[in-house]
């Protein structure tokens, strides 16, 4: 791999991971019904994996959400977030390849990302933090958050792709 | 926005070198998985909380506890569903509420979760981000990965303030009778601005010598006389504590 490409890859991953972290920490949609918020972390993860490919998604999605946990005061969840969101981005990116970007493929990719987030948090929290009965309570909230994130991520990808034609040139 | 969870202080834990402190943190978190006695299950999180309070004060301890409280409450609420076939500890009109096995399992999970959370939060809040990267370099983290981490830490506050600027200017474009923030246009403009930074950042890295061996390296954390002693203390103290209370 040439050094020029390495510089581009490092820049790509750094900006993408920071994007995921900012989407996680700052950008939140208020939910009046619960008086809480929905984080748009998954929107950034879906966008990065569709726009820049599965491997950038794996590293940037994982690192971005782990950094958000570390800086946001939840370091105990950083490893779980790294694995879950990294895997989410990897699978979504593998489904939506550069040469297969139909709307159905994108929707399937988004559905897979929702399933990975719900199942990933459930399994890893049961394995390391909590019990099955208390972890299952979080599944509907995780499904809502990742569902909203996947839809926003799809719209975001379409919008940015229209506005920035060179997106494929920096894809890895 | 600040990309550092460091809280200024002059406590003994603040001045403790971050290299042995990282060893201590990881060892303490690892050992908490193997605690099985009641003494251990109480003392392991308690010592972590005392260390936290002595280093950062009771106000910060309470903030930390508030972050982990929802998980602890959830575990206690679902306690009646654990190990229902075990020895009954508490029952109501013939219905077993809590079994001995269920209580032990939940207590172990809470003890482990609190211990790990408190020592990790303590590490993150008593070491600056730049020193964390230097510490990881000391443990042979490759140069390019350290560069990646420091770039992420540099970009998070920059992109955070960029988003706030874009969001504010987008909300000015709303009609006078509408309040709020147009989220989708704001995040689209924000993401577009971030993506446009990528080629420029790569060019800047090359300009600064990345890839041709002329780049500057990270400053290393200095070695000093007491470092070995601090390493020994970081390794020995958690192990002795674990052996005594496990």
Coordinates of C-alpha atoms in Angstrom, one line a residue:
Chain A
X1 CA 0.0 0.0 0.0
X2 CA 1.5 3.4 -1.0
X3 CA 2.1 6.0 1.7
X4 CA -0.2 8.4 -0.1
X5 CA -3.0 5.9 0.3
X6 CA -2.2 5.3 4.0
X7 CA -2.4 9.1 4.7
X8 CA -5.8 9.1 3.0
X9 CA -7.0 6.1 4.9
X10 CA -5.9 7.5 8.3
X11 CA -7.6 10.9 7.5
X12 CA -10.7 9.0 6.3
X13 CA -11.0 6.9 9.4
X14 CA -10.1 9.8 11.8
X15 CA -12.8 12.1 10.3
X16 CA -15.4 9.3 10.1
X17 CA -14.7 8.1 13.7
X18 CA -15.0 11.7 15.0
X19 CA -18.2 12.1 12.9
X20 CA -19.7 9.0 14.7
X21 CA -18.6 10.3 18.1
X22 CA -20.2 13.7 17.5
X23 CA -23.4 12.1 16.2
X24 CA -23.4 10.0 19.4
X25 CA -22.6 12.7 21.9
X26 CA -24.2 15.9 20.5
X27 CA -26.8 15.2 17.9
X28 CA -29.9 13.9 19.7
X29 CA -33.6 13.8 18.8
X30 CA -35.9 14.6 21.7
X31 CA -38.6 12.0 22.4
X32 CA -41.6 13.8 24.1
X33 CA -43.3 10.5 25.1
X34 CA -40.4 9.4 27.3
X35 CA -38.9 12.9 28.0
X36 CA -35.6 11.4 26.8
X37 CA -33.5 11.5 23.7
X38 CA -32.5 9.3 20.8
X39 CA -28.9 9.3 19.9
X40 CA -28.1 9.3 16.1
X41 CA -25.0 7.2 16.5
X42 CA -26.4 4.5 14.1
X43 CA -27.1 7.1 11.5
X44 CA -23.4 8.0 11.3
X45 CA -22.4 4.3 11.4
X46 CA -24.8 3.4 8.5
X47 CA -23.6 6.5 6.5
X48 CA -19.9 5.7 7.0
X49 CA -20.3 2.0 6.1
X50 CA -22.4 2.9 2.9
X51 CA -20.2 5.8 1.9
X52 CA -16.7 4.5 2.7
X53 CA -17.0 0.7 2.7
X54 CA -17.1 -2.1 5.3
X55 CA -13.5 -1.8 6.6
X56 CA -13.6 2.0 7.1
X57 CA -17.0 1.4 8.7
X58 CA -15.7 -1.4 11.0
X59 CA -12.8 0.7 12.4
X60 CA -14.5 4.2 12.3
X61 CA -17.9 2.9 13.6
X62 CA -16.3 0.9 16.4
X63 CA -13.7 3.6 17.4
X64 CA -16.2 6.5 17.1
X65 CA -18.7 4.9 19.4
X66 CA -16.0 3.7 21.8
X67 CA -14.5 7.2 22.0
X68 CA -18.0 8.6 22.7
X69 CA -18.4 6.2 25.6
X70 CA -14.9 7.0 26.9
X71 CA -15.4 10.7 26.8
X72 CA -19.0 10.7 27.7
X73 CA -18.4 9.0 31.1
X74 CA -19.3 5.5 30.2
X75 CA -15.9 3.8 29.8
X76 CA -17.3 0.4 30.9
X77 CA -19.4 0.2 27.7
X78 CA -16.6 1.2 25.4
X79 CA -15.5 -2.3 24.4
X80 CA -19.1 -3.5 23.9
X81 CA -19.9 -0.4 21.7
X82 CA -16.7 -1.0 19.7
X83 CA -17.7 -4.6 18.9
X84 CA -21.4 -4.0 18.3
X85 CA -21.1 -0.8 16.1
X86 CA -18.0 -2.1 14.4
X87 CA -19.8 -5.3 13.4
X88 CA -22.9 -3.3 12.5
X89 CA -20.9 -1.2 10.0
X90 CA -19.0 -4.1 8.7
X91 CA -22.1 -6.1 7.8
X92 CA -24.0 -3.1 6.4
X93 CA -21.0 -2.2 4.3
X94 CA -20.6 -5.7 3.0
X95 CA -24.2 -5.8 1.9
X96 CA -24.1 -2.4 0.2
X97 CA -21.1 -2.7 -2.0
X98 CA -19.8 -0.1 -4.4
X99 CA -21.4 -2.0 -7.4
X100 CA -24.7 -3.0 -5.7
X101 CA -26.3 0.2 -4.4
X102 CA -30.0 -0.4 -5.2
X103 CA -32.6 0.9 -2.8
X104 CA -33.6 -2.6 -1.7
X105 CA -29.9 -3.5 -1.0
X106 CA -29.7 -0.3 1.2
X107 CA -32.8 -1.2 3.1
X108 CA -31.6 -4.8 3.7
X109 CA -28.3 -3.3 4.9
X110 CA -30.2 -1.0 7.3
X111 CA -32.4 -3.9 8.6
X112 CA -29.2 -6.0 9.3
X113 CA -27.7 -3.1 11.2
X114 CA -30.8 -2.9 13.4
X115 CA -30.6 -6.6 14.1
X116 CA -26.9 -6.5 14.9
X117 CA -27.3 -3.6 17.3
X118 CA -30.2 -5.3 19.2
X119 CA -28.7 -8.8 19.3
X120 CA -25.2 -7.5 19.9
X121 CA -26.0 -5.4 22.9
X122 CA -28.2 -8.2 24.3
X123 CA -25.6 -10.9 24.0
X124 CA -22.6 -8.9 25.2
X125 CA -24.5 -7.3 28.1
X126 CA -25.7 -10.7 29.2
X127 CA -22.2 -12.1 28.8
X128 CA -20.4 -9.4 30.8
X129 CA -22.7 -6.9 32.6
X130 CA -26.2 -7.9 33.4
X131 CA -28.8 -10.8 33.3
X132 CA -30.9 -11.8 30.4
X133 CA -34.2 -10.6 32.0
X134 CA -32.8 -7.1 32.6
X135 CA -31.0 -6.9 29.3
X136 CA -34.1 -7.8 27.2
X137 CA -35.8 -4.7 28.6
X138 CA -33.4 -2.6 26.7
X139 CA -34.1 -4.3 23.3
X140 CA -37.2 -2.1 22.3
X141 CA -35.3 1.1 23.1
X142 CA -32.2 -0.2 21.1
X143 CA -34.5 -1.2 18.3
X144 CA -36.1 2.2 18.2
X145 CA -32.8 4.0 18.3
X146 CA -31.1 1.9 15.7
X147 CA -34.3 2.0 13.5
X148 CA -34.4 5.8 13.6
X149 CA -30.6 5.9 13.0
X150 CA -30.8 3.5 10.0
X151 CA -33.5 5.6 8.3
X152 CA -31.7 8.9 9.0
X153 CA -28.4 7.2 7.8
X154 CA -30.1 6.1 4.5
X155 CA -31.4 9.7 3.9
X156 CA -28.1 11.2 4.9
X157 CA -26.2 8.9 2.5
X158 CA -28.5 9.8 -0.4
X159 CA -28.3 13.6 0.4
X160 CA -24.5 13.7 0.7
X161 CA -24.0 11.4 -2.3
X162 CA -26.0 13.9 -4.5
X163 CA -24.1 16.9 -3.2
X164 CA -20.6 15.4 -3.2
X165 CA -19.8 13.5 -6.4
X166 CA -16.3 12.5 -5.3
X167 CA -17.6 10.2 -2.5
X168 CA -16.6 7.0 -4.4
X169 CA -13.1 8.3 -5.0
X170 CA -12.2 8.3 -1.3
X171 CA -14.1 5.0 -0.5
X172 CA -11.8 2.2 0.8
Chain B
X1 CA -17.1 20.9 23.5
X2 CA -14.2 19.2 25.3
X3 CA -12.6 16.0 24.0
X4 CA -11.1 15.2 27.4
X5 CA -12.8 13.8 30.5
X6 CA -9.8 14.9 32.7
X7 CA -10.7 16.6 35.9
X8 CA -8.0 18.7 37.4
X9 CA -6.7 17.7 40.8
X10 CA -3.6 17.2 43.0
X11 CA -4.6 14.0 44.7
X12 CA -2.1 11.1 45.0
X13 CA -4.0 9.3 42.2
X14 CA -3.6 12.3 40.0
X15 CA 0.2 12.4 40.4
X16 CA 0.5 8.6 40.1
X17 CA 2.2 7.9 36.7
X18 CA -0.4 6.9 34.0
X19 CA 1.7 3.8 32.9
X20 CA 1.4 1.9 36.2
X21 CA -2.1 3.5 36.7
X22 CA -3.2 1.8 33.5
X23 CA -1.8 -1.5 34.7
X24 CA -3.6 -1.1 38.1
X25 CA -6.9 -0.2 36.4
X26 CA -6.8 -3.2 34.0
X27 CA -5.7 -5.6 36.7
X28 CA -8.3 -4.4 39.2
X29 CA -11.0 -4.7 36.5
X30 CA -9.8 -8.2 35.5
X31 CA -9.6 -9.5 39.1
X32 CA -13.2 -8.3 39.8
X33 CA -14.4 -11.1 37.5
X34 CA -13.1 -13.8 39.9
X35 CA -14.4 -12.5 43.2
X36 CA -16.9 -14.9 44.7
X37 CA -17.0 -14.3 48.5
X38 CA -19.5 -11.9 50.1
X39 CA -16.6 -9.9 51.6
X40 CA -15.1 -9.5 48.1
X41 CA -18.3 -8.6 46.5
X42 CA -18.8 -5.7 48.9
X43 CA -15.2 -4.6 49.3
X44 CA -14.1 -4.6 45.7
X45 CA -16.6 -1.9 44.6
X46 CA -16.3 -0.2 47.9
X47 CA -12.5 0.3 47.6
X48 CA -13.0 1.5 44.0
X49 CA -15.6 4.1 45.3
X50 CA -13.3 5.2 48.2
X51 CA -10.4 5.6 45.8
X52 CA -12.7 7.7 43.5
X53 CA -13.9 9.9 46.3
X54 CA -10.4 10.5 47.7
X55 CA -9.1 11.4 44.2
X56 CA -12.0 13.5 42.8
X57 CA -14.3 14.2 45.7
X58 CA -17.8 13.1 46.7
X59 CA -19.5 15.3 44.2
X60 CA -17.8 13.6 41.3
X61 CA -18.3 10.2 43.0
X62 CA -22.1 10.9 43.0
X63 CA -22.0 11.9 39.3
X64 CA -20.3 8.6 38.5
X65 CA -22.7 6.6 40.7
X66 CA -25.7 8.3 38.9
X67 CA -24.3 7.1 35.5
X68 CA -24.3 3.4 36.6
X69 CA -27.4 3.5 38.8
X70 CA -29.9 2.7 36.0
X71 CA -28.2 -0.7 35.3
X72 CA -27.9 -1.5 39.0
X73 CA -31.7 -0.7 39.5
X74 CA -32.6 -2.8 36.5
X75 CA -30.7 -5.7 37.9
X76 CA -32.4 -5.4 41.3
X77 CA -35.9 -5.0 39.7
X78 CA -35.5 -8.2 37.7
X79 CA -34.0 -10.1 40.7
X80 CA -37.2 -12.2 41.2
X81 CA -36.8 -13.7 37.8
X82 CA -33.3 -15.2 38.6
X83 CA -32.8 -18.9 39.4
X84 CA -36.4 -19.5 40.5
X85 CA -35.7 -23.1 41.4
X86 CA -33.2 -22.3 44.1
X87 CA -33.5 -22.0 47.8
X88 CA -36.2 -19.5 48.7
X89 CA -35.0 -16.4 50.7
X90 CA -38.1 -14.3 50.4
X91 CA -41.6 -15.3 49.4
X92 CA -45.1 -13.8 49.4
X93 CA -48.2 -16.0 49.8
X94 CA -46.4 -19.0 48.6
X95 CA -44.8 -17.2 45.6
X96 CA -41.0 -17.2 45.8
X97 CA -39.7 -13.7 45.2
X98 CA -36.0 -14.1 45.8
X99 CA -33.9 -17.2 45.8
X100 CA -30.4 -17.6 47.3
X101 CA -28.9 -18.5 44.0
X102 CA -30.5 -15.5 42.2
X103 CA -29.4 -13.1 44.9
X104 CA -25.8 -14.3 44.7
X105 CA -25.8 -14.1 40.9
X106 CA -27.2 -10.5 40.9
X107 CA -24.9 -9.4 43.7
X108 CA -21.9 -10.7 41.8
X109 CA -22.9 -8.9 38.7
X110 CA -23.5 -5.6 40.5
X111 CA -20.2 -5.9 42.3
X112 CA -18.3 -6.5 39.1
X113 CA -20.1 -3.8 37.2
X114 CA -19.6 -1.1 39.9
X115 CA -15.9 -2.1 40.4
X116 CA -15.1 -2.0 36.7
X117 CA -17.1 1.2 36.0
X118 CA -15.5 3.1 38.9
X119 CA -11.9 2.2 38.2
X120 CA -12.3 2.9 34.5
X121 CA -14.0 6.3 35.1
X122 CA -11.3 7.1 37.7
X123 CA -8.6 6.4 35.1
X124 CA -10.3 8.5 32.4
X125 CA -10.9 11.4 34.8
X126 CA -7.4 11.6 36.3
X127 CA -5.3 11.2 33.1
X128 CA -5.2 13.8 30.3
X129 CA -6.0 12.4 26.8
X130 CA -2.5 13.3 25.5
X131 CA -1.0 11.3 28.4
X132 CA -3.2 8.3 27.6
X133 CA -1.9 8.2 24.1
X134 CA 1.7 8.6 25.4
X135 CA 1.0 5.7 27.8
X136 CA -0.3 3.5 25.0
X137 CA 2.8 4.4 23.0
X138 CA 4.9 3.3 26.0
X139 CA 3.0 -0.1 25.7
X140 CA 4.1 -0.2 22.0
X141 CA 1.0 1.1 20.3
X142 CA 2.1 1.6 16.6
X143 CA 2.8 5.2 15.5
X144 CA 0.0 5.3 12.9
X145 CA -2.6 4.1 15.5
X146 CA -1.5 6.7 18.0
X147 CA -1.7 9.3 15.2
X148 CA -5.2 8.1 14.4
X149 CA -6.3 8.4 18.1
X150 CA -4.9 11.9 18.5
X151 CA -6.6 13.0 15.2
X152 CA -9.9 11.6 16.4
X153 CA -9.5 13.5 19.7
X154 CA -8.6 16.7 17.8
X155 CA -11.5 16.4 15.4
X156 CA -14.3 15.6 17.9
X157 CA -14.4 19.1 19.5
X158 CA -13.8 20.8 16.1
X159 CA -16.7 18.9 14.4
X160 CA -18.8 19.4 17.5
X161 CA -18.5 23.2 17.3
X162 CA -18.9 23.0 13.5
X163 CA -22.2 21.2 14.0
X164 CA -23.4 23.8 16.5
X165 CA -22.6 26.6 14.0
X166 CA -24.5 24.8 11.2
X167 CA -27.5 24.0 13.4
X168 CA -27.7 27.6 14.6
X169 CA -27.5 29.0 11.0
X170 CA -30.1 26.4 9.8
X171 CA -32.5 27.4 12.6
X172 CA -32.3 31.0 11.4
X173 CA -33.7 29.9 8.0
X174 CA -37.0 28.8 9.6
X175 CA -40.0 30.9 9.2
X176 CA -40.7 33.2 12.2
X177 CA -43.8 31.2 13.3
X178 CA -41.8 28.0 13.6
X179 CA -39.4 27.1 16.4
X180 CA -36.8 24.3 16.7
X181 CA -34.0 22.9 14.6
X182 CA -34.3 21.4 11.1
X183 CA -32.3 18.2 12.1
X184 CA -32.0 16.5 8.7
X185 CA -30.8 19.6 6.7
X186 CA -28.4 20.4 9.6
X187 CA -26.8 17.0 9.8
X188 CA -26.6 16.7 6.0
X189 CA -24.7 20.0 5.7
X190 CA -22.6 19.0 8.7
X191 CA -21.7 15.6 7.2
X192 CA -20.9 17.1 3.9
X193 CA -18.5 19.6 5.5
X194 CA -16.8 16.8 7.4
X195 CA -16.4 14.6 4.3
X196 CA -14.9 17.6 2.4
X197 CA -12.2 17.8 5.0
X198 CA -10.9 14.3 4.3
X199 CA -8.7 15.0 1.2
X200 CA -7.4 18.2 2.7
X201 CA -6.4 16.4 5.9
X202 CA -4.6 13.6 3.9
X203 CA -2.7 16.3 2.0
X204 CA -1.8 18.1 5.2
X205 CA -0.5 14.8 6.7
X206 CA 1.8 14.3 3.6
X207 CA 2.9 17.9 3.9
X208 CA 4.0 17.3 7.5
X209 CA 6.1 14.3 6.4
X210 CA 3.8 11.4 7.1
X211 CA 5.0 8.4 5.1
X212 CA 8.6 9.6 4.4
X213 CA 10.0 9.0 7.8
X214 CA 10.5 12.7 8.5
X215 CA 7.5 13.1 10.7
X216 CA 7.8 14.2 14.3
X217 CA 7.3 11.6 17.0
X218 CA 5.2 11.8 20.2
X219 CA 7.0 13.0 23.3
X220 CA 7.6 10.0 25.6
X221 CA 6.6 9.9 29.2
X222 CA 9.9 10.2 31.2
X223 CA 11.4 7.4 33.1
X224 CA 12.4 8.2 36.7
X225 CA 13.6 6.5 39.8
X226 CA 10.2 5.7 41.4
X227 CA 8.6 4.3 38.3
X228 CA 9.6 0.7 39.0
X229 CA 8.2 1.0 42.5
X230 CA 4.9 2.4 41.2
X231 CA 4.7 -0.5 38.7
X232 CA 5.3 -3.0 41.5
X233 CA 2.7 -1.4 43.7
X234 CA 0.2 -1.3 40.8
X235 CA 0.7 -5.1 40.3
X236 CA 1.1 -6.3 43.9
X237 CA -1.6 -4.3 45.7
X238 CA -4.6 -5.5 43.6
X239 CA -3.4 -9.1 43.8
X240 CA -2.9 -9.0 47.5
X241 CA -6.3 -7.4 48.0
X242 CA -7.9 -10.1 45.7
X243 CA -6.2 -13.0 47.5
X244 CA -7.4 -11.6 50.9
X245 CA -11.0 -11.0 50.0
X246 CA -11.8 -13.4 47.2

